[in-house]
mmCIF file of C-alpha atoms and ligand atoms in Angstrom:
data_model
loop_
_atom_site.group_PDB
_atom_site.id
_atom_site.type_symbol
_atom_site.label_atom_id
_atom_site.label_comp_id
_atom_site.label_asym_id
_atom_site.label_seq_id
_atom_site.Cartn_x
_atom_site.Cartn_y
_atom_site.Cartn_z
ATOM 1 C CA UNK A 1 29.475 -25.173 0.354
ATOM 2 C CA UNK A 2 30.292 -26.462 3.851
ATOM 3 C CA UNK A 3 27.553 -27.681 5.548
ATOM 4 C CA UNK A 4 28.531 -25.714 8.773
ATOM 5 C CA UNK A 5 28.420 -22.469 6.410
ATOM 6 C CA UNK A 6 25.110 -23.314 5.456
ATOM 7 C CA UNK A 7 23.234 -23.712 8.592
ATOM 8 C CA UNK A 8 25.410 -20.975 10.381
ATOM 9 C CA UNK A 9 24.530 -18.363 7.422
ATOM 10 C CA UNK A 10 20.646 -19.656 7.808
ATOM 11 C CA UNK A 11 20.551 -18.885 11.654
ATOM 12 C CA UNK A 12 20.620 -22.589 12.814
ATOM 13 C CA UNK A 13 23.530 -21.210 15.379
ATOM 14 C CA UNK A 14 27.463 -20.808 15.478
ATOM 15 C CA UNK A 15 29.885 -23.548 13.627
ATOM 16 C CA UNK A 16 30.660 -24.829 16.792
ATOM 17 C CA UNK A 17 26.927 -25.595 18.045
ATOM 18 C CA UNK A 18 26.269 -26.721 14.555
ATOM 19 C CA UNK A 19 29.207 -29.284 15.248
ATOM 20 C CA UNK A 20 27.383 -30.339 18.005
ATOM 21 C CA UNK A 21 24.129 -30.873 16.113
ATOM 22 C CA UNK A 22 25.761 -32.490 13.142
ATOM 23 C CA UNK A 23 27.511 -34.978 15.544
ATOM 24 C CA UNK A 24 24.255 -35.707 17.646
ATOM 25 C CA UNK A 25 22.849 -36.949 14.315
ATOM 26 C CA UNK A 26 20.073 -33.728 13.877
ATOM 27 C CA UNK A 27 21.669 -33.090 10.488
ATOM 28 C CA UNK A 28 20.648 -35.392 7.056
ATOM 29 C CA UNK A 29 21.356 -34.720 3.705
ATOM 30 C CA UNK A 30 18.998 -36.330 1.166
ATOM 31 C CA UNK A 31 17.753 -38.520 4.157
ATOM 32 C CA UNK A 32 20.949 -39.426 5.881
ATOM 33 C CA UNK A 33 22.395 -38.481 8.722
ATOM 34 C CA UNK A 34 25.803 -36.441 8.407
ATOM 35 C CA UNK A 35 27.471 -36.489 11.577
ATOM 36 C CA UNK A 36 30.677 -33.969 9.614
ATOM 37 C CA UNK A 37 29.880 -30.232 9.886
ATOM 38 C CA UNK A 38 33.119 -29.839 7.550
ATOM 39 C CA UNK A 39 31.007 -31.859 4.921
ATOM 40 C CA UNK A 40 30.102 -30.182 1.586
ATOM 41 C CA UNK A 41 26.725 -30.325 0.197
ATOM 42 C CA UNK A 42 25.070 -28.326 -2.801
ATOM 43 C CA UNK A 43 22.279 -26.246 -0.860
ATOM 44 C CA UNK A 44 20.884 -26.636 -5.242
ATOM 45 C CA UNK A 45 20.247 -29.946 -5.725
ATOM 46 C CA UNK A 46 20.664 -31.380 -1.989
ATOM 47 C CA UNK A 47 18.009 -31.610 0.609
ATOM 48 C CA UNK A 48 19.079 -30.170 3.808
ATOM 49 C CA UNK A 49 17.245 -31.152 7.294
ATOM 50 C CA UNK A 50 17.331 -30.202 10.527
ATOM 51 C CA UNK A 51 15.177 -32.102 13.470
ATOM 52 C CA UNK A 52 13.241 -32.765 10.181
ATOM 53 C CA UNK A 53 12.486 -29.630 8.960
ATOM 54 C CA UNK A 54 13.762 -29.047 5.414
ATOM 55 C CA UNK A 55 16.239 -25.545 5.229
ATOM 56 C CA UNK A 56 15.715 -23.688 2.325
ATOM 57 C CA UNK A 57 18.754 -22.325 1.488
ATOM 58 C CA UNK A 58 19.267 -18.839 0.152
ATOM 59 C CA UNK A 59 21.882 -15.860 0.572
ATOM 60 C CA UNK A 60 19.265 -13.247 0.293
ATOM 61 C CA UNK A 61 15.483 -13.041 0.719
ATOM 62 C CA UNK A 62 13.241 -10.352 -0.482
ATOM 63 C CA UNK A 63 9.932 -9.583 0.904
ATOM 64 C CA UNK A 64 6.890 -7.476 0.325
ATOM 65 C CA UNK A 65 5.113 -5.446 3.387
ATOM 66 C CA UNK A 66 1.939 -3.859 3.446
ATOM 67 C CA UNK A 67 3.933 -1.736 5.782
ATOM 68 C CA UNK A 68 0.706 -0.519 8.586
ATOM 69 C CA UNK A 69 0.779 2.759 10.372
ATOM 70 C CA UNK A 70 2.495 3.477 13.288
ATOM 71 C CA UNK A 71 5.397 0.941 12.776
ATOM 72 C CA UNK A 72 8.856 2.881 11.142
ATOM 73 C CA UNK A 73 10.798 2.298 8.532
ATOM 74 C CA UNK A 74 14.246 0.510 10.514
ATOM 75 C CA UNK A 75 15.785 -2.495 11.562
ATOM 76 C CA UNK A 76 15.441 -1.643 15.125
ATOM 77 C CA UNK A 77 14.628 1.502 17.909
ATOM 78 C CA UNK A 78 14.577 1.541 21.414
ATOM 79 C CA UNK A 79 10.926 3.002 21.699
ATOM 80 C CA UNK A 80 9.110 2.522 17.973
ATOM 81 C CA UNK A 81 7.824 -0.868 16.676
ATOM 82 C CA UNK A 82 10.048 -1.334 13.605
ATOM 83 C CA UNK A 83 9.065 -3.057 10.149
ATOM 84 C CA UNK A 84 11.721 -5.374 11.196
ATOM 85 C CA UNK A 85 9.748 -6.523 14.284
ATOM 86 C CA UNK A 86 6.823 -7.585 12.046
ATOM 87 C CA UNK A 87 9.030 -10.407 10.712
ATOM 88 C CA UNK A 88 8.974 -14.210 11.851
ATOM 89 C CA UNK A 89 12.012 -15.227 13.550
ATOM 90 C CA UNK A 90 12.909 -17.372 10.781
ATOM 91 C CA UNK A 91 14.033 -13.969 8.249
ATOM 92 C CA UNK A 92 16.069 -12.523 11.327
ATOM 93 C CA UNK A 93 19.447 -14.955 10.274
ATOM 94 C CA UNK A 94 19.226 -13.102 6.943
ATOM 95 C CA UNK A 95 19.708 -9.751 8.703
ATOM 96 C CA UNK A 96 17.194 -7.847 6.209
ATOM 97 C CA UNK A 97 16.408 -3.907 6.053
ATOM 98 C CA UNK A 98 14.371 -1.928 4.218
ATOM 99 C CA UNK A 99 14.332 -0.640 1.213
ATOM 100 C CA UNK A 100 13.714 3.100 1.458
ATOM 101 C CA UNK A 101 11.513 4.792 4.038
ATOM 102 C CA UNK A 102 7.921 5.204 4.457
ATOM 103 C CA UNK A 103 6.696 8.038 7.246
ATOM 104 C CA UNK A 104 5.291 6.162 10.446
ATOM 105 C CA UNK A 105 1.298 6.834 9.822
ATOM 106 C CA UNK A 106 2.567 6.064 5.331
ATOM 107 C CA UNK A 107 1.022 2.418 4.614
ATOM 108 C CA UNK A 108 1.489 0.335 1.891
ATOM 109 C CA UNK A 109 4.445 -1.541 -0.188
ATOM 110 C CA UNK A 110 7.882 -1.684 1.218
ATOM 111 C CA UNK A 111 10.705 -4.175 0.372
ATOM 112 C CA UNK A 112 12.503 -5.622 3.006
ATOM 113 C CA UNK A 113 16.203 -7.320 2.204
ATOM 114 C CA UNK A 114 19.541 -8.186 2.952
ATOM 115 C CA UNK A 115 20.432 -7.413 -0.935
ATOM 116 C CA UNK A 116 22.265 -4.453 -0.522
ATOM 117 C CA UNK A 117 23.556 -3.851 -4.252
ATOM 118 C CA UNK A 118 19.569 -4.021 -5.543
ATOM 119 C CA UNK A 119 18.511 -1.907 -2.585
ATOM 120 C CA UNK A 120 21.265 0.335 -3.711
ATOM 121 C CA UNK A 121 20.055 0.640 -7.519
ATOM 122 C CA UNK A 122 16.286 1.022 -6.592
ATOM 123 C CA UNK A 123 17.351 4.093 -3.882
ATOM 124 C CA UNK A 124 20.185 5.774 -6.555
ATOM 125 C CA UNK A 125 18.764 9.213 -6.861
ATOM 126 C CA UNK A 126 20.133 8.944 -10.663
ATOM 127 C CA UNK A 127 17.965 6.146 -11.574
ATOM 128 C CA UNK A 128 14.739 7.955 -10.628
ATOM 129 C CA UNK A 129 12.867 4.938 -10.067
ATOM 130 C CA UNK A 130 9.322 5.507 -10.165
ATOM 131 C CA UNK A 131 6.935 5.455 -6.938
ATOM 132 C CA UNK A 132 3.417 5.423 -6.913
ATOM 133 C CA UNK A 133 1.229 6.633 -4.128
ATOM 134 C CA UNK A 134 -2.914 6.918 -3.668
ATOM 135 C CA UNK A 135 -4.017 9.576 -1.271
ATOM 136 C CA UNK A 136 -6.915 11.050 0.485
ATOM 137 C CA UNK A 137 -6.305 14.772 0.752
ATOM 138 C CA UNK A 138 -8.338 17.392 2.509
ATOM 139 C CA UNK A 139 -9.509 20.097 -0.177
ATOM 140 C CA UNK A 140 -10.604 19.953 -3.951
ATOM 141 C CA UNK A 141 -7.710 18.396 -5.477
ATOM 142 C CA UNK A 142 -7.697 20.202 -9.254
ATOM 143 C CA UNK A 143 -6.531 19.960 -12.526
ATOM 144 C CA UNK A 144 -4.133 23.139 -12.245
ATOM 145 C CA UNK A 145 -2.562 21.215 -9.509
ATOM 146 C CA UNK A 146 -1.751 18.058 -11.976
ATOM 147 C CA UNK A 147 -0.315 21.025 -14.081
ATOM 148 C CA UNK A 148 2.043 22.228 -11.380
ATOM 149 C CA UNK A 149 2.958 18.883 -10.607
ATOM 150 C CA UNK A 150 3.859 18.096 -13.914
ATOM 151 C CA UNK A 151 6.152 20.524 -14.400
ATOM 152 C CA UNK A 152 7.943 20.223 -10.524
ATOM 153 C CA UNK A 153 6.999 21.989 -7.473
ATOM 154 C CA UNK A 154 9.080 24.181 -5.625
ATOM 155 C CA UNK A 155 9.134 22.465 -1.518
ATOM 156 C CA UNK A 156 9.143 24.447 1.664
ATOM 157 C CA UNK A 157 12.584 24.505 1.630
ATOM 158 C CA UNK A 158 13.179 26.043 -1.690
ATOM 159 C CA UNK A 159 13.898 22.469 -3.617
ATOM 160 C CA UNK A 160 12.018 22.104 -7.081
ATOM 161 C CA UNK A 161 10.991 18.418 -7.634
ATOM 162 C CA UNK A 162 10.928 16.281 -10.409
ATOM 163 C CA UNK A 163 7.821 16.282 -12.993
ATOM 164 C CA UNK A 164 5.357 14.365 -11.346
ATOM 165 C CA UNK A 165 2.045 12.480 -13.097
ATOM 166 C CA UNK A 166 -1.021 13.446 -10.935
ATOM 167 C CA UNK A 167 -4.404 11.225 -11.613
ATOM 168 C CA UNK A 168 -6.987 12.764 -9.863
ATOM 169 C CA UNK A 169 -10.148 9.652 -8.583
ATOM 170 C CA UNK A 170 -11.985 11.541 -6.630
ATOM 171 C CA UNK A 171 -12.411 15.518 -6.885
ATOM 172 C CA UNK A 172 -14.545 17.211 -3.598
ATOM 173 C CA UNK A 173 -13.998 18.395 0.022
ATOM 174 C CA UNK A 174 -12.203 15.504 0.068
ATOM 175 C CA UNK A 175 -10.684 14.218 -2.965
ATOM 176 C CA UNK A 176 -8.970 10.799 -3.921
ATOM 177 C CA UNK A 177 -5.562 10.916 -6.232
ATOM 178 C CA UNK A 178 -2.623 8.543 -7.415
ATOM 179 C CA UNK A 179 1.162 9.978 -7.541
ATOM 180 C CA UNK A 180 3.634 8.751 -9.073
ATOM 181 C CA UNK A 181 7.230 10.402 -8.090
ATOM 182 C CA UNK A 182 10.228 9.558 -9.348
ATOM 183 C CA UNK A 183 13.052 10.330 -6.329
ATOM 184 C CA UNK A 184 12.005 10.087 -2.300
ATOM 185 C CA UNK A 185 12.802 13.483 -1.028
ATOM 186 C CA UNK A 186 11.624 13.570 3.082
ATOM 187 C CA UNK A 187 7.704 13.863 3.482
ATOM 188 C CA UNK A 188 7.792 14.517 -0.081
ATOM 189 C CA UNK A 189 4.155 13.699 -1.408
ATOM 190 C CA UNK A 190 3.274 15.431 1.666
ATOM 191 C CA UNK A 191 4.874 18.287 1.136
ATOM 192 C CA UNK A 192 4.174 18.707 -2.680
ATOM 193 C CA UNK A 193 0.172 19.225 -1.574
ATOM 194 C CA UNK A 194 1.014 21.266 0.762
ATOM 195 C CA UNK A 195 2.991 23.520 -1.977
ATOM 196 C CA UNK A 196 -0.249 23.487 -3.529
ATOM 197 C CA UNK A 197 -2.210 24.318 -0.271
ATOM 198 C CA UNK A 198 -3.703 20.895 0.901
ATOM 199 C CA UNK A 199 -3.284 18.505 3.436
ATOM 200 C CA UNK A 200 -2.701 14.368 3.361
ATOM 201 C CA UNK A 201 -4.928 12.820 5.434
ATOM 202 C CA UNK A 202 -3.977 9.323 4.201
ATOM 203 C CA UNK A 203 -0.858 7.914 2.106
ATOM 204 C CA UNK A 204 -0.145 4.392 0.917
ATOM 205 C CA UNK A 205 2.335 3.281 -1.457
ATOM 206 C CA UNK A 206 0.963 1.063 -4.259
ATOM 207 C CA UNK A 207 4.381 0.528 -6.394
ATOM 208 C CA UNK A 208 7.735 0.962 -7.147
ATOM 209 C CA UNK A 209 9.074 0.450 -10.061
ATOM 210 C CA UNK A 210 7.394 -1.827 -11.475
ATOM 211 C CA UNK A 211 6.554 -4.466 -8.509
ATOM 212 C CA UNK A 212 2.906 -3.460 -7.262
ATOM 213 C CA UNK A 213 1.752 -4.421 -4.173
ATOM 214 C CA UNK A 214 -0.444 -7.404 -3.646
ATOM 215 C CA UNK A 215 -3.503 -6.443 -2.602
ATOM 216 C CA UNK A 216 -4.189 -9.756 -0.782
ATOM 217 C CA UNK A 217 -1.839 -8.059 1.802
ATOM 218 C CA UNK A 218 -3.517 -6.814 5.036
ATOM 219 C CA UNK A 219 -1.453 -4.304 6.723
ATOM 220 C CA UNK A 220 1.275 -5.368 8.797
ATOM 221 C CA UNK A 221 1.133 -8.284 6.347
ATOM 222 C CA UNK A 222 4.452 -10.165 4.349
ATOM 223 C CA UNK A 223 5.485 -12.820 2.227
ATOM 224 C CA UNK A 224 8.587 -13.264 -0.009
ATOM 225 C CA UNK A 225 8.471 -12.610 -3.517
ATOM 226 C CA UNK A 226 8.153 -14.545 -6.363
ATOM 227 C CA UNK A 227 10.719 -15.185 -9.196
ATOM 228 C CA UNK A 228 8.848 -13.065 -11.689
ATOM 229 C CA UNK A 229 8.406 -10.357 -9.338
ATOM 230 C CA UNK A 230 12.068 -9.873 -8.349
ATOM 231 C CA UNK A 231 12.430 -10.237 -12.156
ATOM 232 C CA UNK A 232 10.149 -7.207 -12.600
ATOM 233 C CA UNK A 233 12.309 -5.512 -9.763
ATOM 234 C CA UNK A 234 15.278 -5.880 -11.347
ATOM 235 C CA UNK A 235 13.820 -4.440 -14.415
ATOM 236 C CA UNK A 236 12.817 -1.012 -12.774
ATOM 237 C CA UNK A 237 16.151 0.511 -12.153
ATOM 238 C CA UNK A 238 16.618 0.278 -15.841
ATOM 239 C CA UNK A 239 12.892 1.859 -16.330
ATOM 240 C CA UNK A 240 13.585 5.577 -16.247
ATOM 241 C CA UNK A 241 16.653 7.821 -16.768
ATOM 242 C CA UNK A 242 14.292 11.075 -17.210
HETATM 243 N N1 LIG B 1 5.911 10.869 0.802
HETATM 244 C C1 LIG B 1 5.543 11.169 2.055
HETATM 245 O O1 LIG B 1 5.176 12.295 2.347
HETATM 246 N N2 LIG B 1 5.577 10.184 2.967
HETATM 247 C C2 LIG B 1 5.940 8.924 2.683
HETATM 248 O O2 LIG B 1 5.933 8.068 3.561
HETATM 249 C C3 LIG B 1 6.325 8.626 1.369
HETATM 250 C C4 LIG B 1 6.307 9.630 0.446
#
């Protein structure tokens, strides 16, 4: 590809200033200067550098979040912190988004990218891709509820959801479960306990599909993921067709 292409697409500035760079000798390919912005290069086996620092070319990134509380789910907002915001300069070129929502005090795993036919496939309501939540919840969390769960629960607004697989890891005043869903109807874990008369007090999301969060992620934490993990990705919006 062009090598004006390649630094414009990365965020290194418009053709035109990249011109400019190129001809004030900024630019090297495999350790040479190349003064031609119009010059090809393959961003695969060629090393790119600008004032020295090596460009790793890709068209899209994907990155895991430990999304904290009190950011929201969007690119951008004139009053909220976004999960956008958390992001180093550097992933701002690539013009990512997120991958479904989490609710503003909701931590826990949420992709960020600019990969809009993946994002597409992981949010299709038809591909019911799987998404798996721990929660604290105030009141005795009980086996009947697992049962109503796993036959669907009828919302607040009169919408029955899918079967969902209740573990219950801690039963008392205050009780300690995993959920896994398999669509991402609004407030929806939320709202299923309080179908069943109790009250979230604390939600994080711990998968989806089948890409679990790393738990060497603080919140408000990132990093890109790895081959095998986009692999796994991929694989989860073939996982279910309940
Ligand atoms: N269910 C909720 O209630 N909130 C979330 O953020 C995600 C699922």
């Amino acid at each position: 590809m062009r090598l004006d292409k390649l630094l414009s697409n990365m965020g290194y500035g418009s053709r035109k200033e990249i011109k400019k760079l190129c001809k004030s000798g900024a630019v090297k390919v495999d350790g040479k200067p190349v003064k031609d912005s119009s010059a090809h290069v393959d961003p695969d086996t060629q090393e790119v550098e600008i004032f020295g620092e090596i460009v790793r070319y890709r068209e899209f990134v994907y990155v895991m979040m430990n999304k904290p509380q009190g950011v929201i789910s969007a690119t951008e907002d004139i009053v909220e912190e976004t999960v956008v915001d958390l992001l180093d300069p550097e992933f701002f070129a690539f013009e990512v988004f997120p991958v479904g929502r989490l609710d503003k005090d909701t931590e826990g795993l949420l992709l960020l990218t600019n990969d809009g036919k993946l994002a597409h496939e992981l949010l299709s309501p038809r591909k019911h891709v799987p998404k798996r939540y721990f929660a604290r919840i105030e009141g005795r969390v009980t086996e009947e509820d697992g049962k109503v769960f796993s036959k669907g629960v009828t919302l607040d607004d009169g919408y029955k959801t899918l079967p969902a697989e209740l573990t219950i890891l801690v039963q008392g005043n205050v009780s300690e479960i995993e959920l896994v869903i398999y669509e991402g109807k609004y407030h929806q874990v939320k709202r299923m306990f309080e179908a069943v008369g109790k009250k979230v007090t604390y939600l994080k999301r711990i998968a989806m599909g089948r890409l679990v969060l790393d738990e060497n992620l603080e919140p408000g934490e990132y990093r890109e993921l790895a081959e095998e993990e986009l692999d796994l990705l991929r694989a989860s919006e073939r996982m279910t067709e309940k």
